[in-house]
Structure formats: C-alpha cells, structure tokens
mmCIF file of C-alpha atoms in Angstrom:
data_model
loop_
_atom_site.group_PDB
_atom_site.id
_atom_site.type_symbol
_atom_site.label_atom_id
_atom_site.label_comp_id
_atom_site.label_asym_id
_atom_site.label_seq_id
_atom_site.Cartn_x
_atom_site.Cartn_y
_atom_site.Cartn_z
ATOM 1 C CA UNK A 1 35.018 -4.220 14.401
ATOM 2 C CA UNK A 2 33.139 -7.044 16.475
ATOM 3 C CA UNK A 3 30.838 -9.238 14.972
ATOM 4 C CA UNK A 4 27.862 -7.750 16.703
ATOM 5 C CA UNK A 5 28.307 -4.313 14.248
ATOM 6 C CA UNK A 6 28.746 -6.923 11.462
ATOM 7 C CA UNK A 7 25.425 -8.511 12.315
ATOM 8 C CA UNK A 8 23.961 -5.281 12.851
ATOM 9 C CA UNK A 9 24.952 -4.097 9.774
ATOM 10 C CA UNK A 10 23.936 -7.394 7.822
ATOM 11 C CA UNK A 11 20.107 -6.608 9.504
ATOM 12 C CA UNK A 12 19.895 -3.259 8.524
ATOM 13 C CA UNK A 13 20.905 -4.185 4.616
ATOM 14 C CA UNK A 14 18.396 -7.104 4.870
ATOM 15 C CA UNK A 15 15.666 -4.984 6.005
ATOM 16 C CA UNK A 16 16.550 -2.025 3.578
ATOM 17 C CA UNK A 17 16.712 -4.569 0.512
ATOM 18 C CA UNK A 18 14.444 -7.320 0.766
ATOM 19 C CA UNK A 19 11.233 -5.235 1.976
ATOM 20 C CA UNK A 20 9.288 -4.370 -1.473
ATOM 21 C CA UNK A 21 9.459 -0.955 -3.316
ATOM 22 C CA UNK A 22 10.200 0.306 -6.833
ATOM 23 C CA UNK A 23 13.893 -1.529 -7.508
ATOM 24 C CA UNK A 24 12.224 -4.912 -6.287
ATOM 25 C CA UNK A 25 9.209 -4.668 -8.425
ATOM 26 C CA UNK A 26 11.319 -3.536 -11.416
ATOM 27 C CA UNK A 27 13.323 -6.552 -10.712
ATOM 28 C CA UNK A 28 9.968 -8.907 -10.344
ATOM 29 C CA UNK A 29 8.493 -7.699 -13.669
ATOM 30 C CA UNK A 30 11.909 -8.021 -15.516
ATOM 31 C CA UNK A 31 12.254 -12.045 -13.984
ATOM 32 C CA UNK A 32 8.436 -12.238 -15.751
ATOM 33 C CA UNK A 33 9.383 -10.724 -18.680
ATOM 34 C CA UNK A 34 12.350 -11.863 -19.459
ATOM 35 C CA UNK A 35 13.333 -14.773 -17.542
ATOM 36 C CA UNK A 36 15.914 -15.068 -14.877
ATOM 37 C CA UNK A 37 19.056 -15.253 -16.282
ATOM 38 C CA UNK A 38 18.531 -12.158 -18.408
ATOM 39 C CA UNK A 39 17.019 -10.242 -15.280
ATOM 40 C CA UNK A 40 20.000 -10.793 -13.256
ATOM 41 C CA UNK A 41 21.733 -7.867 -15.591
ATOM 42 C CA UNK A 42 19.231 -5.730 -14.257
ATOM 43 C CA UNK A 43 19.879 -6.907 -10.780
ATOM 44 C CA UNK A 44 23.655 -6.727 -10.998
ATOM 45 C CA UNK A 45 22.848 -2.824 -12.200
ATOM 46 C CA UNK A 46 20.731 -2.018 -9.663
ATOM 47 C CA UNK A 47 23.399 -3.248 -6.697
ATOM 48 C CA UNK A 48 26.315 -1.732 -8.417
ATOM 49 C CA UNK A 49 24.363 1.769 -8.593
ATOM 50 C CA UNK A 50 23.106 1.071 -4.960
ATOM 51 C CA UNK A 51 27.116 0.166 -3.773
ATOM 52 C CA UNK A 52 29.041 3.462 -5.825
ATOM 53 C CA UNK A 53 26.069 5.502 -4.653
ATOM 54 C CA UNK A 54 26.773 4.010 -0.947
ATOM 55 C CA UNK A 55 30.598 4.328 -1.232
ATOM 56 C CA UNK A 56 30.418 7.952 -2.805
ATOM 57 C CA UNK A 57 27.928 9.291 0.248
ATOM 58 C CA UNK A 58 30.187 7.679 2.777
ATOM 59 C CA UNK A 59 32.765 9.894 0.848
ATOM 60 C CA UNK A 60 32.641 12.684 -0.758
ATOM 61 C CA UNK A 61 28.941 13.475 -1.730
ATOM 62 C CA UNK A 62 28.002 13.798 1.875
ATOM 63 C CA UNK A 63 27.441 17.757 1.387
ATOM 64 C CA UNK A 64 24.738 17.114 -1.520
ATOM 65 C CA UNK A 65 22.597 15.929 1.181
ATOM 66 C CA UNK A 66 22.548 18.966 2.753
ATOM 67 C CA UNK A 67 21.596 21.280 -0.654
ATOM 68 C CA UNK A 68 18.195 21.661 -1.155
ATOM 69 C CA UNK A 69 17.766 22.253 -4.384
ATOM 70 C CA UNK A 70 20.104 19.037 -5.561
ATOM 71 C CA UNK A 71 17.947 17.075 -3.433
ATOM 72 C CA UNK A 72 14.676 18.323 -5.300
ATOM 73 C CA UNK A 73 16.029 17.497 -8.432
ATOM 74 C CA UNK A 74 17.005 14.226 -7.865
ATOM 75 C CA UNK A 75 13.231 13.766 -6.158
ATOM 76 C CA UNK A 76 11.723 14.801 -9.320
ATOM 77 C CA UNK A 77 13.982 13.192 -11.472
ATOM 78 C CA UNK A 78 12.872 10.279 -9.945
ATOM 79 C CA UNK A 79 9.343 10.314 -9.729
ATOM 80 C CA UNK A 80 9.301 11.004 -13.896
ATOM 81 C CA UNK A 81 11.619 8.119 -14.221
ATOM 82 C CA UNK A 82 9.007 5.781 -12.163
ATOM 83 C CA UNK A 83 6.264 7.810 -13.859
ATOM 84 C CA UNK A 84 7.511 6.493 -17.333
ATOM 85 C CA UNK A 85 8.037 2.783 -16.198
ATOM 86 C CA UNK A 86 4.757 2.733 -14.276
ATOM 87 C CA UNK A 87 3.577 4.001 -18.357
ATOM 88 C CA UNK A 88 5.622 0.967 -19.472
ATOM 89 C CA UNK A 89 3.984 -1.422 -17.460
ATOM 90 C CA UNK A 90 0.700 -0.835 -17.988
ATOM 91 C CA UNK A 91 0.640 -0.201 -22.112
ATOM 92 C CA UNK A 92 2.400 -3.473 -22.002
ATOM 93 C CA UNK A 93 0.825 -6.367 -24.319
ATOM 94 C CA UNK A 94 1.646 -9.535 -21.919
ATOM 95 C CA UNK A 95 3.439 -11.550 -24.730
ATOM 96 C CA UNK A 96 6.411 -13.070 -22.849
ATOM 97 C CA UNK A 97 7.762 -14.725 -25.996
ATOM 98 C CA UNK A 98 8.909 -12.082 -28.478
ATOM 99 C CA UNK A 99 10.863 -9.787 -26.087
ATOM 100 C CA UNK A 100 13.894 -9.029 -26.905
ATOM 101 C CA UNK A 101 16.005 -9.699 -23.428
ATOM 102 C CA UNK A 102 18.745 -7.311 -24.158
ATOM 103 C CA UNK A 103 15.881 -4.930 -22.953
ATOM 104 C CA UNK A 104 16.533 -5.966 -19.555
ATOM 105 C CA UNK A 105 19.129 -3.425 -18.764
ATOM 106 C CA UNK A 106 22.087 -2.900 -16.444
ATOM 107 C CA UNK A 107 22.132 0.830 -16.616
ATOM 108 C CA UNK A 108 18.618 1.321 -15.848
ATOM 109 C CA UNK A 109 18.998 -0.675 -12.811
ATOM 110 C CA UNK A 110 21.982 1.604 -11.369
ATOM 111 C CA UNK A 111 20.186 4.748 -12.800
ATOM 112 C CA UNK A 112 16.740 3.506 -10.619
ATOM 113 C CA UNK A 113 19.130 3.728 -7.744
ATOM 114 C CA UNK A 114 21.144 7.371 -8.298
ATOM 115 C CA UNK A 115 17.387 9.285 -8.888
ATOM 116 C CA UNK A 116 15.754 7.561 -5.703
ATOM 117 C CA UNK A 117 15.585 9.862 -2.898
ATOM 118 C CA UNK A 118 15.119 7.104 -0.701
ATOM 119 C CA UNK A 119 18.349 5.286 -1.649
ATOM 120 C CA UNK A 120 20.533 8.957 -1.063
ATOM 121 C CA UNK A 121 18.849 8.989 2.771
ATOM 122 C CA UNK A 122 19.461 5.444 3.764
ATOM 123 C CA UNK A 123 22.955 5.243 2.435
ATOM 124 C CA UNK A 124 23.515 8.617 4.940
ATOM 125 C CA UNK A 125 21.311 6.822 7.708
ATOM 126 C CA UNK A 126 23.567 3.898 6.955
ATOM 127 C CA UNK A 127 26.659 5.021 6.868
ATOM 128 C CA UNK A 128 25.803 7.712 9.589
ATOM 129 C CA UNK A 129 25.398 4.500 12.079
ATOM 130 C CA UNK A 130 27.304 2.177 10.840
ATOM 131 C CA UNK A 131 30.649 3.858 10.077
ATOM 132 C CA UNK A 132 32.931 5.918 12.111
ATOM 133 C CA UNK A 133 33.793 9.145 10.296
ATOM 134 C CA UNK A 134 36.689 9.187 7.671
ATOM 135 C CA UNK A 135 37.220 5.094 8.078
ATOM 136 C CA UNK A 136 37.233 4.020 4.938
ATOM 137 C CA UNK A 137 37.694 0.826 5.924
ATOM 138 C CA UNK A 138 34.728 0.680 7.758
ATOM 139 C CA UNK A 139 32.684 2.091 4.722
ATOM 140 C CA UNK A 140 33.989 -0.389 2.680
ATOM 141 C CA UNK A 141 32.733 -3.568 4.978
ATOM 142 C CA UNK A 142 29.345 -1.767 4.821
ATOM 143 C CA UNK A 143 29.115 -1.598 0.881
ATOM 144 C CA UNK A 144 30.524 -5.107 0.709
ATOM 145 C CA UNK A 145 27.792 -6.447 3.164
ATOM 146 C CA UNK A 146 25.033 -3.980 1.333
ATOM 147 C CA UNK A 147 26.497 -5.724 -1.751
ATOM 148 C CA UNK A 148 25.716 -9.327 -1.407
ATOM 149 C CA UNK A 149 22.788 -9.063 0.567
ATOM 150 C CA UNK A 150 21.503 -6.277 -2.213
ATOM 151 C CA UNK A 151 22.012 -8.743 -4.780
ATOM 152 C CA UNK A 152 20.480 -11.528 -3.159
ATOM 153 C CA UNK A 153 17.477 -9.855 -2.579
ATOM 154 C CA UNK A 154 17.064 -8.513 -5.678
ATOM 155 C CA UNK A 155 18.032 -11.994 -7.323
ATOM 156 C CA UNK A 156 15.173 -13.376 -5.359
ATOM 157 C CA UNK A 157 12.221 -11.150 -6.674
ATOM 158 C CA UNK A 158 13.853 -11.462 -9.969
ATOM 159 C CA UNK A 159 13.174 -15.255 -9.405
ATOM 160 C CA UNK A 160 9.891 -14.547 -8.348
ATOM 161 C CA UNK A 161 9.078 -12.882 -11.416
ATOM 162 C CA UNK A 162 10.717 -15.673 -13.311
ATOM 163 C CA UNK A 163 8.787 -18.832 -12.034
ATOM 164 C CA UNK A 164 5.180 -16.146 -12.485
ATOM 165 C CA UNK A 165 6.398 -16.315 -16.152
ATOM 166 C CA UNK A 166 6.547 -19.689 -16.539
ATOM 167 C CA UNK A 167 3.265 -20.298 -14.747
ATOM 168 C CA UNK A 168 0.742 -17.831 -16.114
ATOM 169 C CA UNK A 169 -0.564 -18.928 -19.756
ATOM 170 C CA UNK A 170 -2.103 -16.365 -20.961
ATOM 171 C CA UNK A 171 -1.187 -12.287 -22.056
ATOM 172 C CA UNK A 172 -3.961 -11.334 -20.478
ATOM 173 C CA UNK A 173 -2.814 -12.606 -16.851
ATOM 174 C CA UNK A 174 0.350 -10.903 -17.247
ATOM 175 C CA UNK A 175 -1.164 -7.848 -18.704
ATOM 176 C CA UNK A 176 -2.758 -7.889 -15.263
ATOM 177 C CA UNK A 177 0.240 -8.551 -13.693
ATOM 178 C CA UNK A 178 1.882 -5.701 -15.233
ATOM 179 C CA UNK A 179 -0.977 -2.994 -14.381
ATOM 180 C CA UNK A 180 -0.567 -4.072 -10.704
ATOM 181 C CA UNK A 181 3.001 -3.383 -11.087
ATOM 182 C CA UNK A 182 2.516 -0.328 -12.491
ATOM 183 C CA UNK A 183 -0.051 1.111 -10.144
ATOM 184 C CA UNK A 184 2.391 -0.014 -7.512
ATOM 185 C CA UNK A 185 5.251 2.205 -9.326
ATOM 186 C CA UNK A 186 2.705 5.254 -9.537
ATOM 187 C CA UNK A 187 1.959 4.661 -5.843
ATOM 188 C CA UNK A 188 6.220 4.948 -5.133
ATOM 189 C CA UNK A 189 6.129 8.041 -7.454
ATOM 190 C CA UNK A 190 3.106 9.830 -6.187
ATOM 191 C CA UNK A 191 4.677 9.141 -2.393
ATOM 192 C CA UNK A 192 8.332 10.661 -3.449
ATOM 193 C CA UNK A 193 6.412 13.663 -4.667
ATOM 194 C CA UNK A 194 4.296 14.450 -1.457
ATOM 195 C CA UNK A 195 6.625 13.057 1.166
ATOM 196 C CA UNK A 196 9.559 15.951 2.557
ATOM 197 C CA UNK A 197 12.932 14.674 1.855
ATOM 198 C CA UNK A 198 14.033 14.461 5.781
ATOM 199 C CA UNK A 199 11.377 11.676 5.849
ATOM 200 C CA UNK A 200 12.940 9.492 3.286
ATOM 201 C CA UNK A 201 15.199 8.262 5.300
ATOM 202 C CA UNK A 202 12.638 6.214 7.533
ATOM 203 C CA UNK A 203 11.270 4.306 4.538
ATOM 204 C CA UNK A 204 12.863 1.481 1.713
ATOM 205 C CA UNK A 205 15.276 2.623 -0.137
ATOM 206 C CA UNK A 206 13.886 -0.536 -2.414
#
C-alpha cells in the first residue's frame, strides 16, 4: 500500500475524530468532571468500541447496513441514550470535588460508539474507500490508524475538559458548562432523529 493511501487514510480519521460531536463532548465533560487521568478510561472505551465496530463492518456486519429496520433501531437506541446524558448534564450540581471517578466509564464510551448511526456509516464510507474488498490486511492498517488518531483526539478534548476543571471556581460556572453540553447532546439527538440514515454518512461520526 503506498504511503499516499496511508496519508489519505490518516486525513480521513483526523477529520472524522477530531471535528466535535457527541463522543468528543462526552469526553470534554468527563476531563471537567473528573480529571484527566480518570477520563482517559472513557476515552480508551470509546476508541475500542469505535475500532471492533470498524473491524466488524469491514467484516462481517456489512449486511446490517443494508436492513432497515436494524438500522432504525440502532438510530433510536441512540438518540435515548444521548437523550439521557443530555438529562445528566443538565440536572448536574457543578461540584467537581465529591465525584466518584469510577463513574467515568469504559463501557459507556464503546456503547456511545455501537448505538451511533453516524459511527456504523463512516466505518462503511471508510472502509468502502479505503480498503479493497476481503483484505484483511488492509482493514486492519485502517483500524490501527483510526486507533491512534481516535485516541488522540479524544485524549485531547478530554484534556480540554480537564484544564476547564481546574480553572473554573465556582458550581455554578460548571453547572453552565454542563447545560451547554447538554443542549449540545439534545442538538446530536434531535439531528439523528430527523436526519435519513443514507445521510449519516456525510457527517461526524464524533
């Protein structure tokens, strides 16, 4: 494979992971909530899910693109999982100091990824470009470049979120903080439900 399909591939991830959208302002608000260190098991959760979900539609769960009604469930599934977490957000109190960081959660980060629509349609758009049908070597370079890169990215809003915590005083500014967050998660939700599924590949999958 020549470098330029490498670089090519390494663009597309970039631009798929860093841009902002419902994994990366989980990510943010768990960096502000509960530091960076304990966000980053959130962030490794959230690239894991992304990778097996990557690996699995370059694979074998190609087809399930292609069934409507599996594709409307996991659409709804994931605008009630936003729809609780937007909730979340916005009931939250804004004291930083008595959470409890075991909160921030590994499995909720790979389970964000497996009930966004968005993440199912770029992983085909990906993989549709990117890898020549049944390599699985080829697949594999593209999850392990979707891998770091997703990780970075998501380590880097984390961090954002982390030096926010340190710098805002008061409950009420992250209270405030928080509601933004969360009318930016109702936003993602209310645009999974109204958007048709062939569309989702053209936006985020973050």
């Amino acid at each position: 494979m020549s470098s330029a399909v490498v670089l090519s591939m390494a663009a597309f991830a970039l631009a798929a992971s860093l841009s902002p959208g419902p994994v990366n302002l989980v990510a943010l608000s768990t960096g502000l909530s509960y530091g960076f260190r304990h966000s980053l098991r959130h962030v490794s959760g959230a690239t894991c899910g992304f990778t097996l979900l990557l690996l699995a539609i370059g694979g074998a769960l190609q087809p399930v693109l292609n069934w409507p009604p599996a594709m409307i469930a996991i659409r709804w599934a994931g605008v009630l999982f936003l729809l609780y977490m937007s909730v979340g957000l916005a009931l939250d109190d804004g004291h930083l100091r008595a959470r409890d960081p075991r909160r921030a959660s590994f499995r909720r980060g790979a389970l964000m990824q497996w009930l966004n629509p968005k993440a199912w349609m770029a992983s085909a758009a990906g993989t549709g470009a990117y890898t020549s049908a049944g390599s699985a070597g080829s697949v594999a370079l593209f999850a392990l470049i979707f891998f770091v890169i997703c990780y970075l990215s998501l380590a880097s809003w984390a961090a954002l979120g982390a030096w926010l915590g340190r710098r805002l005083p008061t409950p009420r500014q992250v209270r405030w903080i928080n509601r933004g967050l969360a009318l930016m998660l109702l936003l993602s939700a209310s645009s999974l439900a109204v958007v048709p599924l062939g569309d989702t590949g053209q936006a985020s999958l973050r």
